[in-house]
Coordinates of C-alpha atoms and ligand atoms in Angstrom, one line a residue:
Chain Q
M1 CA 4.6 -76.9 -50.0
R2 CA 5.9 -78.4 -53.3
R3 CA 6.7 -76.0 -56.1
V4 CA 4.0 -75.9 -58.8
A5 CA 4.1 -75.1 -62.5
L6 CA 1.8 -74.7 -65.5
V7 CA 2.7 -77.4 -68.1
G8 CA -0.2 -77.0 -70.5
V9 CA -2.6 -74.2 -71.5
G10 CA -5.6 -73.9 -73.8
Q11 CA -8.7 -71.9 -74.5
T12 CA -11.6 -71.6 -76.9
K13 CA -12.2 -68.5 -79.0
F14 CA -14.0 -65.9 -76.9
G15 CA -17.2 -64.4 -78.4
E16 CA -20.8 -65.1 -79.1
L17 CA -20.5 -68.8 -79.8
W18 CA -24.1 -69.4 -80.9
D19 CA -23.3 -72.8 -82.4
T20 CA -21.3 -74.2 -79.5
S21 CA -22.6 -75.7 -76.3
F22 CA -21.3 -75.5 -72.8
R23 CA -20.1 -79.1 -73.0
Q24 CA -18.3 -78.6 -76.3
M25 CA -16.6 -75.5 -75.0
I26 CA -15.1 -77.0 -71.9
I27 CA -14.0 -80.1 -73.9
E28 CA -12.3 -77.9 -76.6
A29 CA -10.4 -75.9 -74.0
G30 CA -9.4 -79.0 -72.1
T31 CA -8.3 -80.9 -75.1
R32 CA -6.1 -78.0 -76.2
A33 CA -4.4 -77.9 -72.8
I34 CA -3.8 -81.6 -72.7
E35 CA -2.3 -81.6 -76.2
D36 CA -0.2 -78.6 -75.3
A37 CA 1.2 -80.6 -72.4
G38 CA 1.6 -83.7 -74.6
M39 CA 0.0 -85.6 -71.8
E40 CA -2.3 -88.6 -71.5
G41 CA -5.7 -87.8 -69.9
E42 CA -5.1 -90.8 -67.5
K43 CA -2.4 -88.7 -65.7
I44 CA -5.0 -86.2 -64.4
G45 CA -5.8 -86.6 -60.8
A46 CA -8.3 -83.9 -60.1
M47 CA -10.1 -80.9 -61.7
Y48 CA -11.3 -77.5 -60.4
V49 CA -13.7 -75.5 -62.5
G50 CA -14.5 -71.8 -62.1
N51 CA -18.0 -71.0 -63.1
M52 CA -20.2 -68.2 -61.9
S53 CA -23.7 -69.1 -62.8
A54 CA -24.5 -72.0 -65.2
G55 CA -27.7 -72.1 -63.1
Q56 CA -28.8 -68.7 -64.4
F57 CA -27.2 -68.8 -67.9
I58 CA -27.9 -72.3 -69.0
H59 CA -30.2 -73.5 -66.2
Q60 CA -27.8 -76.2 -65.3
E61 CA -26.2 -76.8 -61.9
H62 CA -24.0 -79.7 -60.8
I63 CA -21.6 -78.8 -63.7
A64 CA -18.6 -80.5 -61.9
S65 CA -20.2 -83.9 -62.6
L66 CA -21.2 -82.9 -66.1
I67 CA -17.7 -81.8 -67.0
A68 CA -15.9 -84.8 -65.4
D69 CA -18.4 -87.0 -67.2
H70 CA -18.3 -85.5 -70.7
S71 CA -14.6 -84.9 -70.7
G72 CA -14.1 -88.6 -70.1
L73 CA -12.3 -87.9 -66.9
A74 CA -14.8 -89.4 -64.4
P75 CA -14.2 -90.9 -61.8
I76 CA -11.6 -88.2 -60.8
P77 CA -12.8 -85.6 -58.3
C78 CA -14.1 -82.5 -60.0
T79 CA -15.0 -79.4 -58.0
R80 CA -16.8 -76.3 -59.1
I81 CA -15.7 -72.9 -57.6
E82 CA -17.9 -69.8 -57.5
A83 CA -16.8 -66.3 -56.6
A84 CA -18.5 -64.2 -59.3
C85 CA -15.9 -62.9 -61.8
A86 CA -13.1 -64.3 -59.7
S87 CA -14.3 -67.9 -60.0
G88 CA -11.5 -68.9 -62.5
G89 CA -8.8 -67.3 -60.4
L90 CA -9.9 -69.2 -57.3
A91 CA -10.1 -72.5 -59.3
L92 CA -6.4 -71.9 -60.2
R93 CA -5.5 -71.2 -56.6
E94 CA -7.3 -74.4 -55.4
A95 CA -5.6 -76.4 -58.1
M96 CA -2.2 -75.0 -57.0
I97 CA -2.9 -75.9 -53.4
A98 CA -3.9 -79.4 -54.3
V99 CA -0.7 -80.0 -56.2
G100 CA 1.5 -78.1 -53.7
S101 CA 0.1 -80.1 -50.8
G102 CA 0.9 -83.4 -52.5
I103 CA -2.7 -84.6 -52.5
H104 CA -2.6 -84.7 -56.3
D105 CA 0.1 -84.6 -58.9
I106 CA -1.5 -83.5 -62.1
V107 CA -4.5 -81.1 -61.7
V108 CA -6.6 -79.3 -64.2
A109 CA -7.8 -75.7 -63.4
A110 CA -10.5 -74.7 -65.9
G111 CA -13.0 -71.9 -66.2
I112 CA -16.2 -71.5 -68.3
E113 CA -19.2 -69.3 -68.8
K114 CA -21.9 -69.7 -71.5
M115 CA -23.6 -66.3 -71.4
T116 CA -25.4 -66.0 -74.7
D117 CA -28.0 -68.8 -74.3
V118 CA -30.2 -66.2 -72.6
I119 CA -31.2 -62.7 -73.9
A120 CA -29.0 -59.7 -73.0
E121 CA -31.4 -58.5 -70.3
Q122 CA -31.3 -61.8 -68.5
S123 CA -27.5 -61.7 -68.6
L124 CA -27.6 -58.2 -67.1
E125 CA -29.8 -59.4 -64.3
A126 CA -27.7 -62.5 -63.7
L127 CA -24.6 -60.3 -63.5
A128 CA -26.3 -58.0 -61.0
T129 CA -26.6 -61.0 -58.6
V130 CA -22.9 -60.6 -57.8
S131 CA -23.8 -57.5 -55.9
D132 CA -25.6 -57.3 -52.5
Q133 CA -29.2 -58.2 -53.5
E134 CA -30.9 -56.6 -50.5
W135 CA -29.1 -53.3 -50.4
E136 CA -27.6 -52.7 -53.9
A137 CA -29.5 -54.5 -56.6
F138 CA -32.8 -53.8 -54.7
V139 CA -32.4 -50.0 -55.2
G140 CA -31.5 -50.3 -58.9
A141 CA -27.7 -50.9 -58.9
T142 CA -26.3 -52.8 -61.9
F143 CA -22.8 -54.2 -62.3
P144 CA -21.5 -51.3 -64.3
A145 CA -23.2 -48.9 -61.9
L146 CA -20.9 -50.0 -59.1
F147 CA -17.8 -49.3 -61.2
A148 CA -19.3 -46.0 -62.3
L149 CA -19.6 -44.9 -58.7
M150 CA -15.9 -45.7 -58.2
A151 CA -15.0 -43.9 -61.5
R152 CA -16.8 -40.7 -60.4
R153 CA -15.1 -40.7 -57.1
H154 CA -11.7 -41.4 -58.7
M155 CA -12.2 -38.4 -61.0
H156 CA -13.2 -36.3 -58.0
E157 CA -10.3 -37.2 -55.8
F158 CA -7.5 -37.4 -58.4
G159 CA -8.6 -35.5 -61.5
T160 CA -8.8 -38.7 -63.6
T161 CA -10.4 -37.8 -66.9
E162 CA -12.9 -39.5 -69.2
E163 CA -10.2 -39.4 -71.9
Q164 CA -7.8 -41.3 -69.7
M165 CA -10.4 -43.9 -69.0
A166 CA -11.2 -44.2 -72.7
L167 CA -7.6 -44.8 -73.5
V168 CA -7.7 -48.1 -71.5
A169 CA -10.4 -49.4 -73.9
V170 CA -8.6 -48.1 -76.9
K171 CA -5.4 -49.9 -75.8
N172 CA -7.1 -53.1 -75.0
H173 CA -9.0 -53.2 -78.3
H174 CA -5.7 -52.6 -80.1
N175 CA -4.1 -55.5 -78.3
A176 CA -7.1 -57.8 -78.9
R177 CA -6.6 -57.3 -82.7
L178 CA -3.4 -59.2 -82.3
N179 CA -5.1 -62.1 -80.4
A180 CA -6.9 -64.7 -82.6
Y181 CA -8.9 -65.9 -79.5
A182 CA -10.3 -62.4 -78.8
Q183 CA -14.0 -61.5 -79.1
H184 CA -13.3 -58.0 -80.6
H185 CA -11.0 -57.4 -83.6
I186 CA -11.8 -53.7 -84.2
E187 CA -9.6 -50.7 -83.4
I188 CA -11.5 -48.0 -81.6
T189 CA -10.7 -44.3 -81.0
V190 CA -11.0 -42.1 -77.9
D191 CA -13.7 -40.2 -79.7
Q192 CA -15.7 -43.3 -80.4
V193 CA -15.5 -44.3 -76.8
L194 CA -16.5 -40.9 -75.5
Q195 CA -19.4 -40.8 -78.0
S196 CA -20.7 -44.3 -77.4
P197 CA -24.1 -44.5 -75.5
P198 CA -24.0 -43.9 -71.8
I199 CA -24.5 -47.0 -69.6
C200 CA -24.0 -45.5 -66.2
S201 CA -22.3 -42.1 -66.2
P202 CA -19.4 -41.5 -66.5
L203 CA -19.1 -45.0 -68.0
K204 CA -20.1 -45.5 -71.6
M205 CA -20.8 -48.6 -73.7
L206 CA -17.3 -48.9 -75.1
E207 CA -15.9 -48.9 -71.6
C208 CA -17.7 -52.0 -70.3
A209 CA -16.7 -55.6 -71.0
S210 CA -19.3 -57.3 -73.2
I211 CA -21.3 -60.5 -72.8
T212 CA -19.1 -63.4 -73.9
D213 CA -19.0 -67.2 -74.2
G214 CA -15.7 -69.0 -73.5
A215 CA -13.7 -71.6 -71.7
A216 CA -10.1 -71.8 -70.7
C217 CA -7.9 -74.5 -69.1
V218 CA -4.5 -74.9 -67.6
I219 CA -2.7 -78.0 -66.4
L220 CA -0.6 -77.9 -63.2
A221 CA 2.2 -80.3 -62.2
P222 CA 4.8 -80.4 -59.5
L223 CA 7.8 -78.3 -60.8
E224 CA 10.2 -81.3 -60.4
E225 CA 8.1 -83.3 -62.9
A226 CA 7.2 -80.4 -65.2
R227 CA 9.9 -81.0 -67.7
K228 CA 8.3 -84.3 -68.7
Y229 CA 5.6 -82.2 -70.3
T230 CA 7.1 -79.0 -71.4
D231 CA 10.5 -77.4 -72.1
T232 CA 9.4 -74.2 -70.4
P233 CA 7.6 -74.7 -67.2
I234 CA 5.9 -71.6 -65.9
E235 CA 6.1 -71.7 -62.1
I236 CA 3.4 -70.2 -59.9
V237 CA 5.8 -68.4 -57.5
G238 CA 3.2 -66.3 -55.7
A239 CA -0.5 -66.6 -54.9
G240 CA -2.8 -64.5 -52.7
Q241 CA -6.5 -64.2 -52.1
A242 CA -8.5 -61.8 -50.1
S243 CA -12.1 -60.8 -49.3
D244 CA -13.9 -57.5 -48.7
T245 CA -17.4 -56.3 -48.1
I246 CA -19.8 -57.5 -50.8
A247 CA -21.5 -54.1 -50.9
L248 CA -19.5 -51.2 -52.3
H249 CA -21.1 -48.7 -49.9
D250 CA -19.7 -50.6 -46.9
R251 CA -16.1 -50.0 -48.0
Q252 CA -13.8 -47.5 -46.3
S253 CA -12.8 -46.1 -49.7
L254 CA -14.4 -46.0 -53.2
V255 CA -11.1 -45.5 -55.0
N256 CA -9.1 -48.5 -53.9
L257 CA -9.9 -52.2 -53.4
R258 CA -8.6 -53.5 -50.1
S259 CA -9.1 -57.1 -51.5
T260 CA -6.7 -56.4 -54.4
R261 CA -4.1 -54.8 -52.1
E262 CA -4.3 -57.7 -49.6
A263 CA -4.2 -60.4 -52.2
A264 CA -1.2 -58.7 -54.0
K265 CA 0.6 -58.3 -50.7
A266 CA 0.3 -62.0 -50.0
A267 CA 1.4 -62.9 -53.5
Y268 CA 4.4 -60.6 -53.6
Q269 CA 5.4 -61.9 -50.2
M270 CA 5.2 -65.5 -51.2
A271 CA 7.2 -64.9 -54.4
G272 CA 9.7 -62.7 -52.7
L273 CA 9.2 -60.1 -55.4
R274 CA 8.1 -56.5 -55.6
P275 CA 5.8 -54.7 -58.1
E276 CA 8.8 -53.4 -60.0
D277 CA 10.0 -56.9 -60.7
V278 CA 6.9 -57.7 -62.8
D279 CA 7.3 -57.6 -66.6
L280 CA 3.7 -57.8 -67.6
A281 CA 0.2 -58.3 -66.1
E282 CA -3.3 -59.3 -67.0
V283 CA -5.6 -57.4 -64.7
Q284 CA -9.4 -57.2 -64.4
D285 CA -10.6 -54.5 -66.7
S286 CA -14.4 -55.3 -66.5
T287 CA -14.6 -51.5 -67.0
T288 CA -12.0 -49.0 -67.9
I289 CA -11.8 -47.6 -64.4
S290 CA -11.3 -51.1 -63.0
E291 CA -7.9 -51.3 -64.8
I292 CA -6.8 -47.9 -63.6
I293 CA -7.7 -48.8 -60.0
A294 CA -6.1 -52.2 -60.4
I295 CA -2.7 -51.0 -61.5
E296 CA -2.6 -48.6 -58.6
D297 CA -3.6 -51.2 -56.0
L298 CA -1.1 -53.7 -57.5
G299 CA 1.7 -51.1 -56.9
F300 CA 2.5 -50.4 -60.5
C301 CA 2.1 -46.7 -60.0
K302 CA 1.1 -44.3 -57.2
K303 CA -2.6 -44.1 -56.0
G304 CA -4.4 -41.7 -58.3
E305 CA -1.9 -41.8 -61.1
G306 CA -3.4 -44.8 -63.0
G307 CA -5.0 -42.5 -65.6
K308 CA -1.9 -40.5 -66.1
V309 CA 0.5 -43.5 -66.6
T310 CA -2.0 -45.0 -69.1
E311 CA -2.0 -41.7 -71.0
D312 CA 1.8 -41.7 -70.9
G313 CA 1.9 -45.2 -72.6
M314 CA 3.3 -47.2 -69.6
T315 CA 0.7 -49.9 -70.1
A316 CA 1.0 -50.4 -73.8
I317 CA 2.6 -53.7 -75.2
D318 CA 5.8 -51.8 -75.9
G319 CA 5.5 -49.7 -72.7
A320 CA 7.5 -50.0 -69.4
L321 CA 4.8 -52.4 -67.9
P322 CA 2.4 -53.9 -70.5
I323 CA -1.1 -54.4 -69.0
N324 CA -3.5 -56.8 -70.7
P325 CA -1.5 -57.6 -73.8
S326 CA -4.2 -60.3 -74.5
G327 CA -6.8 -57.5 -75.0
G328 CA -8.1 -57.9 -71.4
L329 CA -11.7 -58.4 -70.5
K330 CA -12.6 -55.4 -72.7
G331 CA -11.0 -56.6 -76.0
K332 CA -10.7 -60.3 -75.5
G333 CA -14.1 -60.7 -73.9
H334 CA -15.3 -61.6 -70.4
P335 CA -16.8 -65.0 -70.0
I336 CA -17.1 -64.6 -66.2
G337 CA -15.8 -68.0 -64.9
A338 CA -13.3 -68.4 -67.7
T339 CA -11.6 -65.0 -67.2
G340 CA -9.2 -65.9 -64.4
I341 CA -7.9 -69.0 -66.2
S342 CA -7.6 -67.2 -69.5
Q343 CA -5.4 -64.6 -67.8
A344 CA -3.1 -67.4 -66.8
V345 CA -3.1 -68.8 -70.3
E346 CA -2.0 -65.5 -71.7
I347 CA 0.8 -65.1 -69.1
A348 CA 2.1 -68.6 -69.9
L349 CA 2.2 -67.9 -73.6
Q350 CA 3.9 -64.6 -73.0
L351 CA 6.6 -66.0 -70.7
R352 CA 7.2 -68.9 -73.1
G353 CA 7.7 -66.4 -76.0
E354 CA 4.7 -67.8 -77.9
A355 CA 2.4 -64.7 -78.0
G356 CA 3.1 -63.9 -81.6
K357 CA 2.4 -60.3 -82.7
R358 CA 1.5 -59.2 -79.2
Q359 CA 4.7 -60.7 -77.6
V360 CA 6.1 -58.6 -74.8
K361 CA 9.9 -58.4 -75.1
N362 CA 12.1 -60.1 -72.4
A363 CA 9.2 -61.3 -70.2
E364 CA 10.2 -63.5 -67.3
I365 CA 7.8 -62.6 -64.6
G366 CA 4.0 -62.1 -65.1
L367 CA 1.1 -61.4 -62.8
T368 CA -2.7 -62.0 -63.0
H369 CA -5.3 -60.1 -61.1
N370 CA -8.9 -61.4 -60.9
I371 CA -11.7 -59.8 -58.8
G372 CA -15.2 -60.9 -58.1
G373 CA -18.1 -58.5 -58.2
S374 CA -17.1 -54.9 -57.3
G375 CA -14.1 -56.3 -55.3
G376 CA -15.6 -58.5 -52.6
T377 CA -13.1 -61.2 -53.7
A378 CA -9.7 -60.7 -55.2
V379 CA -7.0 -63.2 -56.3
V380 CA -3.5 -62.5 -57.5
H381 CA -1.0 -65.0 -59.0
I382 CA 2.6 -64.4 -59.9
F383 CA 4.3 -66.6 -62.6
R384 CA 8.0 -67.0 -63.4
R385 CA 9.5 -68.8 -66.4
Q386 CA 11.8 -71.6 -65.4
D387 CA 14.3 -72.2 -68.3
Chain Z
M1 CA -36.9 -60.2 -54.9
H2 CA -39.5 -62.6 -53.5
V3 CA -42.1 -61.6 -51.0
P4 CA -40.8 -63.3 -47.8
R5 CA -37.3 -62.0 -48.4
F6 CA -38.5 -58.5 -48.9
W7 CA -40.9 -58.5 -45.9
R8 CA -38.1 -59.6 -43.5
E9 CA -36.2 -56.4 -44.3
I10 CA -39.1 -54.0 -43.9
P11 CA -38.6 -52.9 -40.3
N12 CA -35.0 -51.8 -41.0
R13 CA -35.7 -50.4 -44.4
Y14 CA -38.7 -48.3 -43.4
N15 CA -37.4 -47.0 -40.1
L16 CA -33.7 -46.6 -40.9
I17 CA -32.8 -48.8 -38.0
G18 CA -29.2 -49.9 -38.1
T19 CA -27.1 -51.5 -35.4
K20 CA -24.5 -50.0 -33.0
C21 CA -21.6 -51.9 -31.4
N22 CA -21.6 -51.3 -27.7
H23 CA -17.8 -51.9 -27.6
C24 CA -16.4 -49.6 -30.3
N25 CA -19.5 -47.5 -30.8
K26 CA -19.5 -48.0 -34.6
V27 CA -22.8 -47.7 -36.3
F28 CA -23.8 -50.1 -39.1
F29 CA -26.5 -49.5 -41.7
P30 CA -27.5 -51.7 -43.4
P31 CA -27.6 -53.5 -40.0
R32 CA -24.9 -56.1 -39.2
A33 CA -25.2 -58.9 -36.6
I34 CA -21.5 -59.0 -35.9
C35 CA -19.1 -56.1 -35.5
P36 CA -16.1 -56.8 -37.8
N37 CA -13.8 -54.8 -35.5
C38 CA -14.8 -56.4 -32.2
R39 CA -16.5 -59.7 -33.2
R40 CA -17.4 -61.6 -30.1
V41 CA -16.3 -58.8 -27.7
G42 CA -18.9 -56.4 -29.0
N43 CA -22.7 -56.6 -28.8
L44 CA -24.8 -55.0 -31.4
E45 CA -27.9 -53.1 -30.5
P46 CA -30.6 -51.5 -32.7
C47 CA -29.8 -47.8 -33.5
K48 CA -32.2 -45.4 -35.2
L49 CA -30.6 -43.1 -37.7
E50 CA -31.7 -39.5 -38.4
G51 CA -31.5 -39.9 -42.2
K52 CA -29.3 -36.9 -43.0
G53 CA -26.1 -37.3 -45.0
K54 CA -24.2 -36.3 -48.1
V55 CA -23.4 -37.7 -51.5
L56 CA -20.0 -39.5 -51.7
S57 CA -20.4 -40.5 -55.3
F58 CA -23.2 -40.9 -57.9
T59 CA -24.0 -42.3 -61.3
V60 CA -26.8 -41.8 -63.8
V61 CA -28.1 -45.2 -64.8
H62 CA -29.2 -45.3 -68.4
V63 CA -29.3 -49.1 -68.9
A64 CA -31.3 -50.8 -66.2
P65 CA -32.7 -54.2 -65.3
Q66 CA -36.3 -55.0 -66.2
D67 CA -37.8 -53.9 -62.9
F68 CA -36.2 -50.4 -63.2
K69 CA -36.7 -49.8 -67.0
D70 CA -39.5 -47.4 -66.6
Q71 CA -37.4 -45.2 -64.3
V72 CA -34.3 -44.5 -66.6
P73 CA -32.4 -42.3 -66.4
Y74 CA -32.2 -42.4 -62.6
V75 CA -29.5 -41.2 -60.2
L76 CA -27.9 -43.8 -58.0
A77 CA -25.7 -42.5 -55.2
I78 CA -23.6 -43.7 -52.2
I79 CA -24.8 -41.6 -49.3
E80 CA -22.6 -41.1 -46.1
L81 CA -25.0 -40.7 -43.2
K82 CA -24.2 -38.3 -40.4
E83 CA -23.8 -41.2 -37.9
G84 CA -21.1 -42.7 -40.2
P85 CA -22.6 -45.6 -42.1
K86 CA -23.0 -45.4 -45.9
L87 CA -25.8 -46.7 -48.0
M88 CA -26.8 -46.9 -51.7
A89 CA -29.9 -45.1 -52.7
Q90 CA -31.5 -43.4 -55.7
V91 CA -31.6 -39.6 -55.5
T92 CA -35.2 -38.7 -56.2
D93 CA -37.2 -35.6 -57.2
C94 CA -34.3 -33.9 -59.0
D95 CA -32.8 -33.3 -62.4
P96 CA -29.7 -35.6 -62.7
D97 CA -27.6 -32.5 -63.4
E98 CA -28.4 -31.1 -60.0
V99 CA -26.6 -33.9 -58.2
E100 CA -23.0 -33.4 -57.2
I101 CA -20.5 -35.0 -54.8
G102 CA -20.9 -33.4 -51.4
A103 CA -24.5 -32.4 -51.9
E104 CA -26.6 -32.8 -48.7
V105 CA -29.5 -35.1 -48.7
E106 CA -32.2 -36.5 -46.5
I107 CA -33.5 -40.1 -46.7
T108 CA -37.2 -40.5 -47.4
F109 CA -39.3 -43.5 -48.2
R110 CA -40.6 -44.0 -51.6
R111 CA -41.7 -46.6 -54.1
I112 CA -38.6 -48.4 -55.3
K113 CA -40.1 -50.6 -58.0
E114 CA -42.9 -52.9 -59.0
D115 CA -41.8 -56.5 -59.0
S116 CA -42.4 -57.9 -62.5
E117 CA -42.5 -61.4 -61.1
E118 CA -44.7 -61.0 -58.0
G119 CA -46.5 -57.9 -59.0
I120 CA -46.0 -56.3 -55.6
I121 CA -44.8 -52.8 -55.1
H122 CA -41.6 -52.5 -53.1
Y123 CA -40.9 -49.4 -51.0
G124 CA -37.5 -48.4 -49.5
P125 CA -35.1 -45.5 -48.9
K126 CA -34.4 -42.8 -51.5
A127 CA -32.4 -39.7 -51.0
K128 CA -33.8 -36.2 -51.5
L129 CA -31.5 -33.2 -52.1
L130 CA -31.6 -30.6 -49.4
R131 CA -31.7 -27.6 -51.7
S132 CA -31.2 -24.8 -49.1
K133 CA -27.7 -25.7 -47.9
P134 CA -26.8 -24.3 -44.5
S135 CA -24.1 -22.1 -46.2
E136 CA -26.7 -20.5 -48.4
Q137 CA -29.0 -19.7 -45.5
T138 CA -26.6 -17.4 -43.8
Ligands
LIG1 ZN1 -17.2 -53.0 -32.4

């Protein structure tokens, strides 16, 4: 396989973008990425777009055609990828494979979700369709409920506390304040998190990612050509993807995600790297417990110690292993299909040294972790700066 | 959930009938058509479950979808059945504070929800706390 690098990145602001349409959002993210690469649109050979459910959120399917059309890139092939919240991460993976294989040279990986064109209740119901409809949603499970079940079990097995979980949200909100693209720009305290209304116990409102509109886009090129477009190519040195049961109750364990572990194993192996080589990571914190379980499964700490290392400050921007310097899903926002791509945007900015006030010092190797639903799909990418 | 999809599942839901792999003896509920351990080597046969189990984890749902709004707060749990499989079910007829990890339960059949779209009433499994634990009887 050819070596592949990111040569351009861009995203929209994340938030409730009442005055912006789906079409405008994807064009804005795409234009920023193309300008970042200093590239002509004619160079682009193909496009992969992560999107969970334009059908439910804007009542529009066949968005691959719509995007190729309105971005002016038709007739290039454009493919939509769906794997719930991991749609973006999978789009990136397919784009990497397309460039790596030599089928295409320049490929766009994008992600988008327009969630606020429907009322909040409809969004909640759309989100619940990522679970097993016949055996989870049917009995009243919601998306946060699945993570709440993991949280309760994690607390039971390892003594993880509600305060430790709250600290994940506090940290990610703090980081988001330093990110102009983030949805939330308010600091929150542990007490505010603990006193926010219960959603699904033990998870409270300020522990769950909010409903967000947003789009993100990265441009991939063969590493040997990357310097035509950028002084600092960000190589994708590792990639792994794995599946697990769609229903949470069918898993062997409620306190780890086999999909994350398998995807990470494959990515580390391909990169020839170990968890301790990683300088920073963007992981899926759709809820606070999700980040704690993720950093354990990615090998950044021992199983059961995710809460403790968070409390000790390991995951802060100036900590030993910064997690979600962008603000994560909690602070930056979680436009489902865009999330996996936006994680790659952040890692590219960090590794180039362009992350401004939230810059992680001496970052050379970064990791992204994106899961679908309660963990039925997971995808991990490892990036390395090529000076 | 629309009527045809719901009716298809009724025999399994109402009778707690899972499937059992005749090669590795693993029991699946909700039923599976293929054993993930043995795939083509194993054959799956229907297997009736007794309906006794214990709570592995639970949550109290305060924010619910439309069809469940009239029921909040309700307890949702993952139940590990005696025969091995796990399922998700509401814990019914109890105060949320009574539910704890490890609590013994029995599966019963109750009204799950009234479908706001179709207007039909859906029934399915719910868990009931077995209040007199064996340890307390002695
Ligand atoms: Zn078997």
